[in-house]
Amino acid sequence: MRSGIHPVSRPVVFRDRAADTAFLTTSTAPSARTIEWADGNTYPLIDVEISSASHPFYTGNTRVVDTAGRVERFERRYGRQS
């Protein structure tokens, strides 16, 4: 591996603003903001809009789309072709 061409991987805190949770992981993403973590160390902070803590797929809060109602409304509007 050549030296000097790879980004530095370091511990970073990702904070999900929607779910009010934070994750400590490694990343190469830059950040000027910092936060003090539970272990007493200070880490760079990156705020994210959505994560596994707030995403509907992971939380099980998915929306059900009523496709049958949409088909019936289309048939009422344009008539059923025989």
Coordinates of C-alpha atoms in Angstrom, one line a residue:
M1 CA 0.0 0.0 0.0
R2 CA 1.4 3.4 -0.9
S3 CA 1.6 5.9 1.9
G4 CA 0.0 9.3 1.8
I5 CA -2.8 8.5 -0.6
H6 CA -5.4 6.9 1.7
P7 CA -7.8 9.0 3.9
V8 CA -7.3 8.8 7.7
S9 CA -9.9 6.6 9.4
R10 CA -10.7 7.7 12.9
P11 CA -13.5 7.4 15.5
V12 CA -16.5 9.6 14.7
V13 CA -19.9 10.1 16.3
F14 CA -22.9 10.1 14.0
R15 CA -26.0 11.7 15.6
D16 CA -29.4 11.0 14.2
R17 CA -31.4 14.2 14.9
A18 CA -34.8 12.6 14.2
A19 CA -34.4 9.7 16.7
D20 CA -32.2 11.5 19.1
T21 CA -29.6 8.7 19.1
A22 CA -25.8 8.7 18.5
F23 CA -23.4 6.1 17.2
L24 CA -19.7 5.9 17.7
T25 CA -18.0 4.3 14.7
T26 CA -15.0 4.8 12.4
S27 CA -15.2 7.0 9.4
T28 CA -13.1 9.1 7.0
A29 CA -15.7 11.9 6.8
P30 CA -14.4 15.3 8.0
S31 CA -16.1 17.4 10.6
A32 CA -15.3 20.7 12.4
R33 CA -17.8 20.0 15.2
T34 CA -17.0 17.9 18.2
I35 CA -18.9 16.1 21.1
E36 CA -17.8 14.6 24.3
W37 CA -18.7 10.9 24.4
A38 CA -19.7 8.8 27.4
D39 CA -16.1 7.5 27.8
G40 CA -14.9 11.0 28.4
N41 CA -13.1 11.4 25.1
T42 CA -13.9 14.1 22.5
Y43 CA -14.8 12.9 19.0
P44 CA -15.8 14.7 15.7
L45 CA -19.6 15.0 15.3
I46 CA -21.6 14.4 12.1
D47 CA -25.3 15.1 12.2
V48 CA -27.4 12.9 9.9
E49 CA -31.1 13.2 8.9
I50 CA -31.9 9.5 9.0
S51 CA -30.2 6.3 10.3
S52 CA -31.2 2.8 11.2
A53 CA -32.8 4.2 14.4
S54 CA -35.3 6.3 12.5
H55 CA -35.6 4.7 9.0
P56 CA -39.1 3.1 8.5
F57 CA -37.5 -0.1 7.1
Y58 CA -35.5 -0.8 10.2
T59 CA -38.1 0.4 12.7
G60 CA -41.0 -1.5 11.2
N61 CA -43.1 1.6 10.8
T62 CA -43.7 1.2 7.1
R63 CA -46.7 2.7 5.3
V64 CA -49.2 0.5 3.5
V65 CA -50.1 1.8 0.1
D66 CA -53.7 1.0 -0.9
T67 CA -53.2 -0.2 -4.5
A68 CA -56.7 -1.7 -4.7
G69 CA -58.3 1.6 -4.0
R70 CA -56.2 3.3 -6.7
V71 CA -57.2 0.7 -9.3
E72 CA -60.9 1.0 -8.4
R73 CA -60.7 4.8 -8.6
F74 CA -59.0 4.5 -12.1
E75 CA -61.7 2.1 -13.3
R76 CA -64.5 4.4 -12.0
R77 CA -62.9 7.4 -13.7
Y78 CA -62.1 5.8 -17.1
G79 CA -64.4 2.8 -17.1
R80 CA -63.5 -0.8 -17.4
Q81 CA -62.6 -2.0 -20.9
S82 CA -64.2 -5.3 -21.8

